[in-house]
mmCIF file of C-alpha atoms in Angstrom:
data_model
loop_
_atom_site.group_PDB
_atom_site.id
_atom_site.type_symbol
_atom_site.label_atom_id
_atom_site.label_comp_id
_atom_site.label_asym_id
_atom_site.label_seq_id
_atom_site.Cartn_x
_atom_site.Cartn_y
_atom_site.Cartn_z
ATOM 1 C CA MET A 1 30.794 139.821 103.174
ATOM 2 C CA TRP A 2 29.699 141.312 99.881
ATOM 3 C CA LYS A 3 29.608 145.040 99.198
ATOM 4 C CA ILE A 4 26.309 146.001 97.557
ATOM 5 C CA LEU A 5 25.399 149.149 95.618
ATOM 6 C CA VAL A 6 21.744 150.177 95.934
ATOM 7 C CA ASN A 7 21.625 152.558 92.999
ATOM 8 C CA ASP A 8 17.936 153.425 92.538
ATOM 9 C CA GLY A 9 16.830 153.532 96.157
ATOM 10 C CA MET A 10 15.373 150.902 98.467
ATOM 11 C CA GLU A 11 13.007 150.859 101.429
ATOM 12 C CA SER A 12 14.791 151.308 104.739
ATOM 13 C CA GLU A 13 13.530 147.904 105.931
ATOM 14 C CA GLY A 14 15.485 146.256 103.142
ATOM 15 C CA VAL A 15 18.663 148.234 103.724
ATOM 16 C CA LEU A 16 18.583 147.488 107.458
ATOM 17 C CA ALA A 17 17.875 143.812 106.802
ATOM 18 C CA LEU A 18 20.865 143.540 104.446
ATOM 19 C CA GLN A 19 23.088 145.274 106.975
ATOM 20 C CA SER A 20 21.859 143.022 109.791
ATOM 21 C CA LEU A 21 22.973 140.035 107.718
ATOM 22 C CA GLY A 22 26.465 141.507 107.464
ATOM 23 C CA PHE A 23 26.370 142.949 103.945
ATOM 24 C CA LYS A 24 27.990 146.321 103.318
ATOM 25 C CA VAL A 25 25.391 148.543 101.685
ATOM 26 C CA ASP A 26 26.032 151.765 99.754
ATOM 27 C CA CYS A 27 22.896 153.761 98.905
ATOM 28 C CA ASN A 28 24.661 156.673 97.206
ATOM 29 C CA ASN A 29 23.447 156.880 93.619
ATOM 30 C CA ILE A 30 26.196 156.620 91.004
ATOM 31 C CA PRO A 31 25.319 158.288 87.676
ATOM 32 C CA GLN A 32 24.989 155.925 84.738
ATOM 33 C CA ASN A 33 28.047 157.363 82.976
ATOM 34 C CA GLU A 34 30.243 156.639 86.019
ATOM 35 C CA LEU A 35 29.159 153.050 86.657
ATOM 36 C CA ASN A 36 31.750 151.474 84.332
ATOM 37 C CA GLU A 37 34.448 152.962 86.519
ATOM 38 C CA LYS A 38 32.905 152.525 89.978
ATOM 39 C CA LEU A 39 30.741 149.375 89.889
ATOM 40 C CA PRO A 40 33.781 147.005 89.715
ATOM 41 C CA PHE A 41 34.410 147.833 93.382
ATOM 42 C CA TYR A 42 31.100 146.194 94.368
ATOM 43 C CA ASP A 43 29.998 142.566 94.518
ATOM 44 C CA GLY A 44 26.402 143.250 93.580
ATOM 45 C CA ILE A 45 24.039 145.975 92.431
ATOM 46 C CA ILE A 46 20.364 146.557 93.211
ATOM 47 C CA VAL A 47 18.449 148.644 90.660
ATOM 48 C CA ARG A 48 14.923 149.543 89.718
ATOM 49 C CA SER A 49 14.088 150.931 86.265
ATOM 50 C CA ALA A 50 16.413 153.952 86.089
ATOM 51 C CA THR A 51 19.820 152.254 86.042
ATOM 52 C CA LYS A 52 20.695 150.276 82.909
ATOM 53 C CA VAL A 53 22.915 147.214 83.218
ATOM 54 C CA ARG A 54 23.979 146.517 79.650
ATOM 55 C CA THR A 55 26.725 144.382 78.122
ATOM 56 C CA GLU A 56 29.353 147.111 78.306
ATOM 57 C CA LEU A 57 28.801 147.598 82.028
ATOM 58 C CA ILE A 58 28.725 143.843 82.625
ATOM 59 C CA ASP A 59 32.047 143.471 80.785
ATOM 60 C CA ALA A 60 33.544 146.197 82.983
ATOM 61 C CA CYS A 61 32.684 144.199 86.138
ATOM 62 C CA PRO A 62 34.196 140.701 85.776
ATOM 63 C CA ASP A 63 33.836 139.989 89.520
ATOM 64 C CA LEU A 64 30.207 141.063 89.862
ATOM 65 C CA LYS A 65 28.221 138.382 91.718
ATOM 66 C CA PHE A 66 24.632 139.493 91.147
ATOM 67 C CA ILE A 67 22.305 142.053 89.612
ATOM 68 C CA ALA A 68 19.009 142.503 91.468
ATOM 69 C CA ARG A 69 15.976 144.320 90.080
ATOM 70 C CA GLY A 70 13.388 145.617 92.523
ATOM 71 C CA GLY A 71 10.318 144.812 90.461
ATOM 72 C CA VAL A 72 9.056 142.439 87.800
ATOM 73 C CA GLY A 73 10.332 143.546 84.395
ATOM 74 C CA MET A 74 14.034 143.398 83.607
ATOM 75 C CA ASP A 75 14.082 145.317 80.336
ATOM 76 C CA ASN A 76 16.881 147.528 81.692
ATOM 77 C CA ILE A 77 19.181 144.525 82.229
ATOM 78 C CA ASP A 78 20.867 142.351 79.597
ATOM 79 C CA VAL A 79 19.761 139.280 81.510
ATOM 80 C CA GLU A 80 20.984 136.456 79.289
ATOM 81 C CA TYR A 81 24.376 138.059 78.741
ATOM 82 C CA ALA A 82 24.831 138.511 82.491
ATOM 83 C CA ARG A 83 23.925 134.885 83.149
ATOM 84 C CA GLN A 84 26.359 133.747 80.458
ATOM 85 C CA LYS A 85 29.018 135.584 82.446
ATOM 86 C CA GLY A 86 28.041 133.676 85.589
ATOM 87 C CA ILE A 87 26.226 136.588 87.210
ATOM 88 C CA GLU A 88 23.047 135.834 89.125
ATOM 89 C CA VAL A 89 20.076 137.971 88.013
ATOM 90 C CA ILE A 90 17.329 138.435 90.579
ATOM 91 C CA ASN A 91 13.920 140.104 90.442
ATOM 92 C CA THR A 92 10.765 140.209 92.561
ATOM 93 C CA PRO A 93 7.832 139.028 90.442
ATOM 94 C CA ALA A 94 5.377 138.501 93.287
ATOM 95 C CA ALA A 95 5.859 141.544 95.493
ATOM 96 C CA SER A 96 4.093 144.236 93.469
ATOM 97 C CA SER A 97 1.303 142.250 91.799
ATOM 98 C CA ARG A 98 -1.533 143.595 93.918
ATOM 99 C CA SER A 99 -0.408 147.205 93.603
ATOM 100 C CA VAL A 100 -0.103 147.046 89.815
ATOM 101 C CA ALA A 101 -3.482 145.324 89.494
ATOM 102 C CA GLU A 102 -5.124 147.970 91.681
ATOM 103 C CA LEU A 103 -3.708 150.701 89.444
ATOM 104 C CA ALA A 104 -5.059 148.939 86.354
ATOM 105 C CA MET A 105 -8.477 148.785 87.994
ATOM 106 C CA ALA A 106 -8.184 152.449 88.991
ATOM 107 C CA HIS A 107 -7.570 153.407 85.360
ATOM 108 C CA MET A 108 -10.515 151.246 84.289
ATOM 109 C CA LEU A 109 -12.839 153.017 86.710
ATOM 110 C CA CYS A 110 -11.371 156.412 85.903
ATOM 111 C CA CYS A 111 -11.960 155.913 82.187
ATOM 112 C CA SER A 112 -15.408 154.423 82.741
ATOM 113 C CA ARG A 113 -16.620 157.606 84.440
ATOM 114 C CA GLY A 114 -14.414 160.214 82.756
ATOM 115 C CA LEU A 115 -12.693 161.216 85.985
ATOM 116 C CA HIS A 116 -9.432 162.061 84.224
ATOM 117 C CA ILE A 117 -11.325 164.636 82.167
ATOM 118 C CA SER A 118 -13.324 166.023 85.096
ATOM 119 C CA ASN A 119 -10.174 166.514 87.155
ATOM 120 C CA ARG A 120 -8.706 168.689 84.407
ATOM 121 C CA GLU A 121 -11.743 170.494 83.045
ATOM 122 C CA LEU A 122 -14.201 171.065 85.892
ATOM 123 C CA GLN A 123 -13.678 174.761 86.588
ATOM 124 C CA ASN A 124 -16.988 176.564 86.959
ATOM 125 C CA LYS A 125 -20.748 176.275 86.523
ATOM 126 C CA ASP A 126 -20.459 176.241 82.744
ATOM 127 C CA SER A 127 -18.026 173.307 82.693
ATOM 128 C CA PHE A 128 -20.088 171.637 85.434
ATOM 129 C CA ALA A 129 -23.172 171.522 83.211
ATOM 130 C CA SER A 130 -21.219 170.619 80.090
ATOM 131 C CA LEU A 131 -19.360 167.713 81.677
ATOM 132 C CA LYS A 132 -22.472 166.446 83.445
ATOM 133 C CA LYS A 133 -24.265 166.237 80.093
ATOM 134 C CA GLN A 134 -21.251 164.732 78.331
ATOM 135 C CA PHE A 135 -20.726 161.962 80.893
ATOM 136 C CA ALA A 136 -24.368 160.919 81.060
ATOM 137 C CA SER A 137 -23.577 158.457 78.264
ATOM 138 C CA LEU A 138 -20.873 156.613 80.246
ATOM 139 C CA CYS A 139 -21.527 153.314 81.962
ATOM 140 C CA GLU A 140 -20.845 150.902 84.811
ATOM 141 C CA ILE A 141 -18.258 148.144 84.599
ATOM 142 C CA LYS A 142 -20.737 145.523 85.868
ATOM 143 C CA SER A 143 -21.573 142.896 83.205
ATOM 144 C CA LYS A 144 -18.920 144.300 80.853
ATOM 145 C CA THR A 145 -16.260 142.025 79.335
ATOM 146 C CA LEU A 146 -12.627 142.418 80.398
ATOM 147 C CA PHE A 147 -10.058 140.809 78.108
ATOM 148 C CA LEU A 148 -6.776 140.068 79.876
ATOM 149 C CA ILE A 149 -3.758 139.686 77.621
ATOM 150 C CA GLY A 150 -1.408 137.781 79.908
ATOM 151 C CA PHE A 151 -2.460 135.846 82.986
ATOM 152 C CA GLY A 152 0.480 135.966 85.349
ATOM 153 C CA ARG A 153 0.336 137.222 88.920
ATOM 154 C CA ILE A 154 -0.885 140.707 88.001
ATOM 155 C CA GLY A 155 -3.482 139.448 85.549
ATOM 156 C CA LYS A 156 -4.844 137.076 88.196
ATOM 157 C CA GLU A 157 -5.107 139.870 90.770
ATOM 158 C CA LEU A 158 -6.970 142.093 88.327
ATOM 159 C CA ALA A 159 -9.251 139.184 87.424
ATOM 160 C CA LYS A 160 -10.192 138.836 91.109
ATOM 161 C CA MET A 161 -11.184 142.486 91.311
ATOM 162 C CA ALA A 162 -13.098 142.322 88.036
ATOM 163 C CA ILE A 163 -15.008 139.204 89.068
ATOM 164 C CA GLY A 164 -15.787 140.887 92.395
ATOM 165 C CA SER A 165 -17.265 143.742 90.358
ATOM 166 C CA GLU A 166 -19.398 141.241 88.398
ATOM 167 C CA MET A 167 -17.509 141.665 85.151
ATOM 168 C CA LYS A 168 -17.067 138.907 82.598
ATOM 169 C CA VAL A 169 -13.378 138.011 82.279
ATOM 170 C CA VAL A 170 -11.723 136.222 79.352
ATOM 171 C CA VAL A 171 -8.036 135.448 78.987
ATOM 172 C CA TYR A 172 -5.372 135.102 76.324
ATOM 173 C CA ASP A 173 -2.130 133.508 77.474
ATOM 174 C CA PRO A 174 -0.398 130.882 75.307
ATOM 175 C CA PHE A 175 1.612 129.665 78.296
ATOM 176 C CA ILE A 176 -1.419 128.716 80.408
ATOM 177 C CA SER A 177 -3.846 125.907 79.575
ATOM 178 C CA ASN A 178 -6.432 126.471 82.303
ATOM 179 C CA PRO A 179 -6.680 130.015 83.709
ATOM 180 C CA VAL A 180 -8.027 129.811 87.251
ATOM 181 C CA VAL A 181 -8.582 132.478 89.900
ATOM 182 C CA ASP A 182 -8.451 131.389 93.544
ATOM 183 C CA PHE A 183 -10.410 133.337 96.148
ATOM 184 C CA GLU A 184 -10.092 133.033 99.905
ATOM 185 C CA PHE A 185 -12.348 134.838 102.376
ATOM 186 C CA ASN A 186 -13.580 134.089 105.884
ATOM 187 C CA GLY A 187 -11.771 130.765 105.795
ATOM 188 C CA ASN A 188 -13.558 129.689 102.634
ATOM 189 C CA GLN A 189 -11.852 128.951 99.328
ATOM 190 C CA LEU A 190 -13.293 129.228 95.845
ATOM 191 C CA SER A 191 -11.687 128.562 92.472
ATOM 192 C CA VAL A 192 -13.112 130.090 89.297
ATOM 193 C CA SER A 193 -12.066 128.862 85.841
ATOM 194 C CA LEU A 194 -12.005 131.546 83.160
ATOM 195 C CA PRO A 195 -12.616 131.177 79.416
ATOM 196 C CA GLN A 196 -9.480 131.276 77.294
ATOM 197 C CA VAL A 197 -9.745 132.803 73.822
ATOM 198 C CA GLU A 198 -7.539 133.659 70.880
ATOM 199 C CA LEU A 199 -6.495 137.279 70.451
ATOM 200 C CA ALA A 200 -8.868 138.003 67.577
ATOM 201 C CA ASP A 201 -11.830 136.556 69.484
ATOM 202 C CA GLY A 202 -10.958 138.550 72.591
ATOM 203 C CA PHE A 203 -10.677 141.753 70.592
ATOM 204 C CA SER A 204 -14.104 141.208 69.057
ATOM 205 C CA ILE A 205 -15.953 140.868 72.382
ATOM 206 C CA ALA A 206 -13.987 143.010 74.841
ATOM 207 C CA ASP A 207 -15.298 146.194 76.404
ATOM 208 C CA TYR A 208 -11.979 146.567 78.243
ATOM 209 C CA ILE A 209 -8.560 145.233 77.292
ATOM 210 C CA SER A 210 -5.757 145.154 79.857
ATOM 211 C CA ILE A 211 -2.206 144.077 78.986
ATOM 212 C CA HIS A 212 -0.076 142.085 81.440
ATOM 213 C CA THR A 213 2.832 140.653 79.476
ATOM 214 C CA PRO A 214 6.537 141.486 79.115
ATOM 215 C CA PHE A 215 7.764 143.149 75.938
ATOM 216 C CA VAL A 216 8.871 140.450 73.504
ATOM 217 C CA GLY A 217 10.352 142.553 70.730
ATOM 218 C CA GLN A 218 7.283 143.917 68.976
ATOM 219 C CA PRO A 219 4.053 145.667 70.028
ATOM 220 C CA ILE A 220 1.014 143.587 70.929
ATOM 221 C CA LEU A 221 -1.430 146.300 69.869
ATOM 222 C CA THR A 222 -0.949 147.956 66.479
ATOM 223 C CA LYS A 223 -3.270 149.229 63.756
ATOM 224 C CA SER A 224 -4.211 145.681 62.758
ATOM 225 C CA GLU A 225 -5.293 144.744 66.279
ATOM 226 C CA PHE A 226 -7.199 147.975 66.870
ATOM 227 C CA GLU A 227 -9.183 147.339 63.692
ATOM 228 C CA GLN A 228 -10.382 144.006 65.145
ATOM 229 C CA MET A 229 -11.774 145.569 68.329
ATOM 230 C CA LYS A 230 -15.295 146.583 69.228
ATOM 231 C CA GLN A 231 -16.221 150.212 68.747
ATOM 232 C CA GLY A 232 -15.720 152.161 71.988
ATOM 233 C CA VAL A 233 -13.305 149.770 73.689
ATOM 234 C CA ILE A 234 -11.193 150.956 76.643
ATOM 235 C CA ILE A 235 -7.471 150.065 76.629
ATOM 236 C CA ILE A 236 -5.402 149.715 79.823
ATOM 237 C CA ASN A 237 -1.626 149.244 79.885
ATOM 238 C CA THR A 238 0.388 148.859 83.079
ATOM 239 C CA SER A 239 2.883 146.384 81.583
ATOM 240 C CA ARG A 240 5.452 147.843 79.170
ATOM 241 C CA GLY A 241 5.030 150.928 77.021
ATOM 242 C CA GLU A 242 6.458 149.160 73.995
ATOM 243 C CA ASN A 243 3.511 146.752 74.029
ATOM 244 C CA ILE A 244 1.374 149.410 72.329
ATOM 245 C CA ASN A 245 2.188 151.331 69.179
ATOM 246 C CA GLU A 246 1.304 154.769 70.516
ATOM 247 C CA SER A 247 0.798 156.339 67.093
ATOM 248 C CA ASP A 248 -1.690 153.619 66.166
ATOM 249 C CA LEU A 249 -3.407 154.048 69.537
ATOM 250 C CA LEU A 250 -3.843 157.767 68.928
ATOM 251 C CA ASP A 251 -5.286 157.061 65.474
ATOM 252 C CA ALA A 252 -7.719 154.529 66.967
ATOM 253 C CA ILE A 253 -8.849 157.074 69.566
ATOM 254 C CA GLU A 254 -9.339 159.768 66.938
ATOM 255 C CA ALA A 255 -11.367 157.309 64.827
ATOM 256 C CA GLY A 256 -13.605 156.496 67.810
ATOM 257 C CA LYS A 257 -12.582 152.833 67.865
ATOM 258 C CA VAL A 258 -10.963 153.342 71.290
ATOM 259 C CA MET A 259 -13.093 155.443 73.633
ATOM 260 C CA PHE A 260 -10.484 155.904 76.375
ATOM 261 C CA ALA A 261 -7.047 154.599 77.280
ATOM 262 C CA GLY A 262 -5.422 154.295 80.700
ATOM 263 C CA LEU A 263 -1.624 154.268 80.566
ATOM 264 C CA ASP A 264 0.993 153.878 83.274
ATOM 265 C CA VAL A 265 3.818 153.026 80.858
ATOM 266 C CA TYR A 266 5.066 154.601 77.644
ATOM 267 C CA GLN A 267 7.256 153.869 74.634
ATOM 268 C CA ASP A 268 9.944 156.383 75.619
ATOM 269 C CA GLU A 269 10.060 157.089 79.336
ATOM 270 C CA PRO A 270 10.353 159.686 80.692
ATOM 271 C CA ASN A 271 10.237 161.488 77.331
ATOM 272 C CA ILE A 272 6.541 160.841 76.793
ATOM 273 C CA SER A 273 4.970 161.922 73.515
ATOM 274 C CA SER A 274 3.321 165.332 73.834
ATOM 275 C CA ASN A 275 0.335 163.926 71.909
ATOM 276 C CA ILE A 276 -0.138 161.318 74.656
ATOM 277 C CA ILE A 277 0.390 163.789 77.491
ATOM 278 C CA SER A 278 -2.075 166.339 76.154
ATOM 279 C CA HIS A 279 -4.817 163.970 74.995
ATOM 280 C CA ARG A 280 -8.026 164.435 76.987
ATOM 281 C CA LEU A 281 -9.188 160.857 76.353
ATOM 282 C CA ILE A 282 -6.116 159.239 77.919
ATOM 283 C CA SER A 283 -5.847 158.692 81.674
ATOM 284 C CA LYS A 284 -2.171 158.874 82.589
ATOM 285 C CA SER A 285 0.081 157.986 85.526
ATOM 286 C CA PRO A 286 3.906 158.174 85.751
ATOM 287 C CA HIS A 287 4.826 154.443 85.866
ATOM 288 C CA ILE A 288 3.669 154.022 89.459
ATOM 289 C CA GLY A 289 2.234 150.509 89.312
ATOM 290 C CA ALA A 290 4.518 149.235 92.077
ATOM 291 C CA SER A 291 4.804 152.557 93.892
ATOM 292 C CA THR A 292 2.887 151.799 97.063
ATOM 293 C CA GLN A 293 4.265 151.529 100.575
ATOM 294 C CA GLU A 294 3.169 147.916 100.810
ATOM 295 C CA ALA A 295 4.682 146.851 97.486
ATOM 296 C CA GLN A 296 7.984 148.605 98.133
ATOM 297 C CA ALA A 297 8.325 146.954 101.532
ATOM 298 C CA ARG A 298 7.560 143.528 100.021
ATOM 299 C CA ILE A 299 10.003 144.145 97.166
ATOM 300 C CA ALA A 300 12.796 145.098 99.557
ATOM 301 C CA LEU A 301 12.319 142.096 101.824
ATOM 302 C CA GLU A 302 11.974 139.684 98.897
ATOM 303 C CA LEU A 303 15.239 141.010 97.453
ATOM 304 C CA VAL A 304 16.984 140.590 100.789
ATOM 305 C CA GLU A 305 15.807 136.996 101.084
ATOM 306 C CA LYS A 306 16.926 136.102 97.559
ATOM 307 C CA ILE A 307 20.308 137.823 97.889
ATOM 308 C CA ASP A 308 20.976 136.133 101.230
ATOM 309 C CA ASN A 309 19.962 132.739 99.856
ATOM 310 C CA TYR A 310 22.274 133.198 96.881
ATOM 311 C CA TYR A 311 25.153 134.283 99.123
ATOM 312 C CA ASN A 312 24.708 131.228 101.336
ATOM 313 C CA SER A 313 24.587 128.924 98.312
ATOM 314 C CA LYS A 314 28.023 130.016 97.127
#
C-alpha cells in the first residue's frame, strides 16, 4: 500500500479512513525546505495552502503517485507540470462551498451594518453615541443588487442565500450560458434563472460585488474597474487575494467609490499589507472560508474517496 504524507493537517476522520483502507499515513509536518529530501520516500502528499508543490519539488520525486489539495484552489501546486510527469492531482471543489459562501454573506452583513467597526471602536458612552449616529445611514440588504463574478459552486450557494434575503442577483461567468439556482425544501424543488450581464454592466448596477473565480494571471478588479462602479459599492472577496489590486482598492475606498470591503484573502499571505490590516472600512478574516468543522470533515472524506479510487484504478 502507498505511504502518504499529510503535511498541512487533516481531520481525524480522514486519517482514520485512509488507515482503515490500508494506507500508511504520516501526519508529521515536514518543513518546506526539507521536502526535496524527504518527500521521495512517500507515494503521495496531501496539502492545504501552506505547502508549495512546485516544479523543483516535483522533479525531486520521480515516483510520486499523487498530490492532493484539501480545498478548491490549487495555486500552491504546479498542476500542469505535475500532470505532465504522470502525477495525479486531486482537489475537493465541492466540500467547502457552503462554508465559503456563508463567510461571504457574513462579510456582506458585517459591512452593511458596520459591525467590523463597532467591534473595534465601541468602548464607552461617547463612542456609543458617535457610532449610533454614524451608522444610522447604513441600510438593509433586501432589494439591493448583488453582482456575482463567477458562478461555480460557491457563487451558487451565495446566490441562494441572497435570494432568500430578497436581494436581486446578477451574474458574470463566461463559462456558463444559463445561470440557475436550484432550491429544495420540504420535498419541493424550485429553479430560479438569474440574469447574466457583462462586467461593465454589472459594475454599473451593483450594490455588492462578490468574487468567486480562480486567479488567472491578472487582477479582476483594478483602478479601471473601480471607476465603473456605483458610488458606495461594497466589495467582497473570498476567492483569491490576487483577484484584487489592493492598492487600487484602497484608493477607491479613500475616494468614497467603495464604501466597505470584506476580505478573507490577500495578495501576500500571511504578510498582509499594514494599510489593509489597519483600515477601519475593511472587514477582515484570516483566510477561513473553508475553516468549519463541517467543511473540513467533508474535505477529508472526499479526499479519501478520490485517493482510494485512484489507487484502485492503477
